[in-house]
PDB file of C-alpha atoms in Angstrom:
ATOM      1  CA  MET O  15      66.206 -82.634  43.223  1.00 52.00           C
ATOM      2  CA  LEU O  16      63.045 -82.047  41.167  1.00 52.00           C
ATOM      3  CA  LYS O  17      63.271 -80.949  37.592  1.00 55.00           C
ATOM      4  CA  CYS O  18      60.574 -78.698  36.235  1.00 52.00           C
ATOM      5  CA  HIS O  19      59.599 -79.224  32.666  1.00 54.00           C
ATOM      6  CA  HIS O  20      58.036 -76.379  30.800  1.00 53.00           C
ATOM      7  CA  VAL O  21      54.780 -77.512  29.240  1.00 48.00           C
ATOM      8  CA  GLN O  22      53.564 -75.482  26.326  1.00 53.00           C
ATOM      9  CA  TRP O  23      49.841 -75.316  25.653  1.00 46.00           C
ATOM     10  CA  ARG O  24      48.770 -76.003  22.107  1.00 50.00           C
ATOM     11  CA  GLU O  25      45.329 -75.502  20.661  1.00 49.00           C
ATOM     12  CA  PRO O  26      43.618 -78.797  19.909  1.00 48.00           C
ATOM     13  CA  GLN O  27      43.701 -79.678  16.233  1.00 53.00           C
ATOM     14  CA  LEU O  28      40.470 -80.657  14.581  1.00 51.00           C
ATOM     15  CA  SER O  29      40.510 -83.906  12.694  1.00 49.00           C
ATOM     16  CA  ALA O  30      39.071 -84.249   9.210  1.00 50.00           C
ATOM     17  CA  THR O  31      35.924 -85.745  10.725  1.00 49.00           C
ATOM     18  CA  THR O  32      35.324 -82.928  13.228  1.00 49.00           C
ATOM     19  CA  ALA O  33      36.579 -79.932  11.241  1.00 53.00           C
ATOM     20  CA  HIS O  34      33.147 -79.079   9.824  1.00 55.00           C
ATOM     21  CA  ILE O  35      31.032 -79.588  12.922  1.00 57.00           C
ATOM     22  CA  PRO O  36      29.768 -76.173  14.033  1.00 57.00           C
ATOM     23  CA  GLN O  37      31.285 -75.040  17.316  1.00 64.00           C
ATOM     24  CA  THR O  38      28.494 -73.909  19.626  1.00 65.00           C
ATOM     25  CA  GLN O  39      30.871 -71.814  21.746  1.00 72.00           C
ATOM     26  CA  ASP O  40      31.115 -69.465  18.746  1.00 86.00           C
ATOM     27  CA  VAL O  41      27.491 -68.452  19.376  1.00 94.00           C
ATOM     28  CA  SER O  42      26.019 -67.259  22.668  1.00 95.00           C
ATOM     29  CA  LEU O  43      23.590 -69.466  24.525  1.00 95.00           C
ATOM     30  CA  ILE O  44      20.915 -66.796  24.165  1.00 96.00           C
ATOM     31  CA  ARG O  45      21.381 -66.770  20.387  1.00 96.00           C
ATOM     32  CA  LEU O  46      21.100 -70.578  20.317  1.00 97.00           C
ATOM     33  CA  TYR O  47      17.791 -70.317  22.188  1.00 97.00           C
ATOM     34  CA  VAL O  48      16.602 -67.606  19.789  1.00 98.00           C
ATOM     35  CA  LEU O  49      17.367 -69.959  16.898  1.00 98.00           C
ATOM     36  CA  ARG O  50      15.578 -72.816  18.661  1.00 98.00           C
ATOM     37  CA  ALA O  51      12.582 -70.554  19.234  1.00 98.00           C
ATOM     38  CA  LEU O  52      12.526 -69.688  15.522  1.00 98.00           C
ATOM     39  CA  TYR O  53      12.676 -73.354  14.527  1.00 98.00           C
ATOM     40  CA  LEU O  54       9.894 -74.104  17.036  1.00 98.00           C
ATOM     41  CA  PHE O  55       7.790 -71.226  15.657  1.00 97.00           C
ATOM     42  CA  ILE O  56       8.146 -72.682  12.162  1.00 96.00           C
ATOM     43  CA  VAL O  57       7.400 -76.219  13.374  1.00 97.00           C
ATOM     44  CA  ILE O  58       4.236 -75.091  15.155  1.00 97.00           C
ATOM     45  CA  GLY O  59       3.102 -72.865  12.270  1.00 94.00           C
ATOM     46  CA  LEU O  60       3.619 -75.435   9.542  1.00 93.00           C
ATOM     47  CA  GLY O  61       2.481 -78.199  11.853  1.00 93.00           C
ATOM     48  CA  THR O  62      -0.936 -76.620  12.125  1.00 94.00           C
ATOM     49  CA  GLN O  63      -1.220 -75.476   8.491  1.00 90.00           C
ATOM     50  CA  ILE O  64       0.465 -78.049   6.263  1.00 89.00           C
ATOM     51  CA  VAL O  65       1.146 -81.286   8.103  1.00 87.00           C
ATOM     52  CA  PRO O  66      -2.477 -82.356   8.697  1.00 89.00           C
ATOM     53  CA  ASP O  67      -3.179 -82.171   4.956  1.00 89.00           C
ATOM     54  CA  VAL O  68       0.042 -83.941   3.974  1.00 89.00           C
ATOM     55  CA  PHE O  69      -0.747 -86.923   6.193  1.00 86.00           C
ATOM     56  CA  ASN O  70      -4.396 -87.090   5.120  1.00 87.00           C
ATOM     57  CA  PRO O  71      -4.662 -90.200   2.917  1.00 84.00           C
ATOM     58  CA  GLY O  72      -8.027 -89.077   1.490  1.00 88.00           C
ATOM     59  CA  ARG O  73      -6.669 -85.773   0.180  1.00 88.00           C
ATOM     60  CA  HIS O  74      -6.501 -85.346  -3.607  1.00 89.00           C
ATOM     61  CA  TRP O  75      -3.820 -82.934  -4.772  1.00 89.00           C
ATOM     62  CA  SER O  76      -3.289 -80.862  -7.868  1.00 93.00           C
ATOM     63  CA  LEU O  77       0.274 -81.116  -9.180  1.00 94.00           C
ATOM     64  CA  LEU O  78       1.453 -77.753  -7.811  1.00 92.00           C
ATOM     65  CA  GLU O  79      -0.419 -78.160  -4.513  1.00 91.00           C
ATOM     66  CA  GLY O  80       1.202 -81.552  -3.945  1.00 91.00           C
ATOM     67  CA  ILE O  81       4.692 -80.289  -4.741  1.00 93.00           C
ATOM     68  CA  VAL O  82       4.414 -77.221  -2.500  1.00 91.00           C
ATOM     69  CA  SER O  83       2.925 -79.237   0.362  1.00 92.00           C
ATOM     70  CA  CYS O  84       5.660 -81.878   0.198  1.00 92.00           C
ATOM     71  CA  VAL O  85       8.411 -79.243   0.057  1.00 94.00           C
ATOM     72  CA  LEU O  86       6.907 -77.512   3.090  1.00 94.00           C
ATOM     73  CA  ALA O  87       6.526 -80.821   4.934  1.00 94.00           C
ATOM     74  CA  SER O  88      10.219 -81.523   4.256  1.00 95.00           C
ATOM     75  CA  PHE O  89      11.102 -78.069   5.539  1.00 96.00           C
ATOM     76  CA  TRP O  90       8.966 -78.783   8.629  1.00 96.00           C
ATOM     77  CA  LEU O  91      10.907 -81.988   9.333  1.00 96.00           C
ATOM     78  CA  LEU O  92      14.253 -80.223   8.915  1.00 98.00           C
ATOM     79  CA  CYS O  93      13.157 -77.437  11.268  1.00 98.00           C
ATOM     80  CA  LEU O  94      12.216 -80.109  13.777  1.00 97.00           C
ATOM     81  CA  LEU O  95      15.878 -81.186  13.635  1.00 98.00           C
ATOM     82  CA  GLY O  96      16.872 -77.524  13.966  1.00 98.00           C
ATOM     83  CA  ILE O  97      15.426 -77.410  17.475  1.00 98.00           C
ATOM     84  CA  ARG O  98      18.090 -79.902  18.554  1.00 97.00           C
ATOM     85  CA  TYR O  99      20.867 -78.808  16.149  1.00 98.00           C
ATOM     86  CA  PRO O 100      20.329 -75.073  15.586  1.00 97.00           C
ATOM     87  CA  LEU O 101      23.718 -74.349  14.003  1.00 97.00           C
ATOM     88  CA  GLN O 102      23.957 -77.451  11.859  1.00 97.00           C
ATOM     89  CA  MET O 103      20.551 -76.715  10.339  1.00 97.00           C
ATOM     90  CA  LEU O 104      21.319 -73.075   9.452  1.00 98.00           C
ATOM     91  CA  PRO O 105      21.346 -73.823   5.685  1.00 97.00           C
ATOM     92  CA  VAL O 106      17.626 -74.618   6.012  1.00 97.00           C
ATOM     93  CA  LEU O 107      17.086 -71.087   7.338  1.00 98.00           C
ATOM     94  CA  PHE O 108      19.264 -69.693   4.527  1.00 98.00           C
ATOM     95  CA  TRP O 109      16.920 -71.354   2.041  1.00 97.00           C
ATOM     96  CA  GLU O 110      13.897 -69.866   3.814  1.00 96.00           C
ATOM     97  CA  LEU O 111      15.491 -66.430   3.922  1.00 97.00           C
ATOM     98  CA  LEU O 112      16.470 -66.517   0.248  1.00 97.00           C
ATOM     99  CA  TRP O 113      13.254 -67.758  -1.313  1.00 96.00           C
ATOM    100  CA  LYS O 114      11.040 -65.434   0.728  1.00 97.00           C
ATOM    101  CA  THR O 115      13.258 -62.416   0.135  1.00 98.00           C
ATOM    102  CA  LEU O 116      13.407 -63.169  -3.587  1.00 98.00           C
ATOM    103  CA  TRP O 117       9.646 -63.681  -3.803  1.00 96.00           C
ATOM    104  CA  LEU O 118       8.941 -60.432  -1.972  1.00 97.00           C
ATOM    105  CA  GLY O 119      11.389 -58.534  -4.203  1.00 97.00           C
ATOM    106  CA  ILE O 120      10.494 -60.131  -7.541  1.00 97.00           C
ATOM    107  CA  VAL O 121       6.757 -60.745  -7.191  1.00 95.00           C
ATOM    108  CA  ALA O 122       5.247 -58.558  -4.473  1.00 96.00           C
ATOM    109  CA  LEU O 123       7.364 -55.389  -4.633  1.00 96.00           C
ATOM    110  CA  PRO O 124       6.813 -54.669  -8.359  1.00 96.00           C
ATOM    111  CA  GLN O 125       3.056 -54.983  -7.897  1.00 95.00           C
ATOM    112  CA  TRP O 126       3.161 -52.680  -4.881  1.00 94.00           C
ATOM    113  CA  LEU O 127       5.309 -50.130  -6.752  1.00 96.00           C
ATOM    114  CA  ALA O 128       2.890 -50.256  -9.705  1.00 95.00           C
ATOM    115  CA  GLY O 129       0.059 -49.433  -7.310  1.00 92.00           C
ATOM    116  CA  HIS O 130      -1.929 -52.628  -7.655  1.00 92.00           C
ATOM    117  CA  ILE O 131      -1.456 -55.807  -5.686  1.00 93.00           C
ATOM    118  CA  ASP O 132      -3.302 -58.899  -6.814  1.00 92.00           C
ATOM    119  CA  PRO O 133      -5.577 -59.838  -3.888  1.00 93.00           C
ATOM    120  CA  ALA O 134      -4.634 -63.500  -4.403  1.00 92.00           C
ATOM    121  CA  ILE O 135      -1.055 -62.847  -3.241  1.00 93.00           C
ATOM    122  CA  VAL O 136      -1.882 -60.793  -0.138  1.00 95.00           C
ATOM    123  CA  PRO O 137      -1.869 -63.851   2.187  1.00 94.00           C
ATOM    124  CA  ASN O 138       1.526 -64.841   0.740  1.00 94.00           C
ATOM    125  CA  ILE O 139       2.900 -61.346   1.351  1.00 95.00           C
ATOM    126  CA  PHE O 140       1.795 -61.607   4.965  1.00 94.00           C
ATOM    127  CA  ALA O 141       3.341 -65.080   5.376  1.00 93.00           C
ATOM    128  CA  CYS O 142       6.587 -64.096   3.653  1.00 95.00           C
ATOM    129  CA  ALA O 143       6.913 -60.947   5.759  1.00 95.00           C
ATOM    130  CA  PHE O 144       7.800 -63.224   8.683  1.00 95.00           C
ATOM    131  CA  VAL O 145      11.191 -63.632   6.995  1.00 96.00           C
ATOM    132  CA  VAL O 146      12.230 -60.662   9.098  1.00 97.00           C
ATOM    133  CA  LEU O 147      12.394 -63.097  12.043  1.00 97.00           C
ATOM    134  CA  VAL O 148      15.041 -65.114  10.209  1.00 97.00           C
ATOM    135  CA  TYR O 149      17.098 -61.958   9.575  1.00 97.00           C
ATOM    136  CA  VAL O 150      16.906 -61.142  13.302  1.00 97.00           C
ATOM    137  CA  ALA O 151      17.598 -64.675  14.584  1.00 97.00           C
ATOM    138  CA  LEU O 152      20.584 -65.605  12.415  1.00 97.00           C
ATOM    139  CA  PRO O 153      23.982 -65.298  14.136  1.00 97.00           C
ATOM    140  CA  TRP O 154      25.486 -63.197  11.343  1.00 96.00           C
ATOM    141  CA  ARG O 155      29.070 -63.154  12.668  1.00 96.00           C
ATOM    142  CA  TYR O 156      28.993 -66.957  12.883  1.00 96.00           C
ATOM    143  CA  VAL O 157      27.496 -67.171   9.375  1.00 96.00           C
ATOM    144  CA  PHE O 158      30.253 -64.946   7.995  1.00 96.00           C
ATOM    145  CA  GLU O 159      33.034 -66.880   9.764  1.00 95.00           C
ATOM    146  CA  HIS O 160      31.740 -70.357   8.844  1.00 94.00           C
ATOM    147  CA  TYR O 161      30.071 -69.871   5.451  1.00 94.00           C
ATOM    148  CA  VAL O 162      31.866 -66.937   3.817  1.00 94.00           C
ATOM    149  CA  LYS O 163      35.340 -66.637   5.316  1.00 94.00           C
ATOM    150  CA  ALA O 164      36.099 -70.318   6.020  1.00 92.00           C
ATOM    151  CA  PRO O 165      37.867 -72.328   3.327  1.00 93.00           C
ATOM    152  CA  GLY O 166      35.706 -74.630   1.272  1.00 90.00           C
ATOM    153  CA  ASP O 167      35.771 -78.411   1.402  1.00 90.00           C
ATOM    154  CA  ARG O 168      38.442 -80.357  -0.455  1.00 90.00           C
ATOM    155  CA  ARG O 169      37.785 -80.882  -4.127  1.00 89.00           C
ATOM    156  CA  ARG O 170      39.863 -84.070  -4.404  1.00 89.00           C
TER     157      ARG O 170
END
């Protein structure tokens, strides 16, 4: 006589080491490719504009020029990682979204509302306007679930 044992399915528990790894099944494959395309767009754009100057040993930099170029080169490298790890590198896109949105709202918008825009900032307005692509590409439900709603890391 065979005995049947009832087996109850339990959800797998995440260990402390895997609890904070983003789960790609939370985001559609299409959205992951949209994110990868955004990272690639940034990598190509900065790769043609900033990277050649940064790796030019004969280039002499002013203080601000050197700082901005190194920050952008760092961002370029992190976006390169974002092509492979689109969800784990989302904080890099948050940074991009925040600084460009703040700059447009604090610097460009008041000049536009006053009726005079300094011609020196027009190229920056154009470049920062591409932040709309970040707003479109981000998986907002995932961001809310993993960065707003989720409990924070242990404090002790």
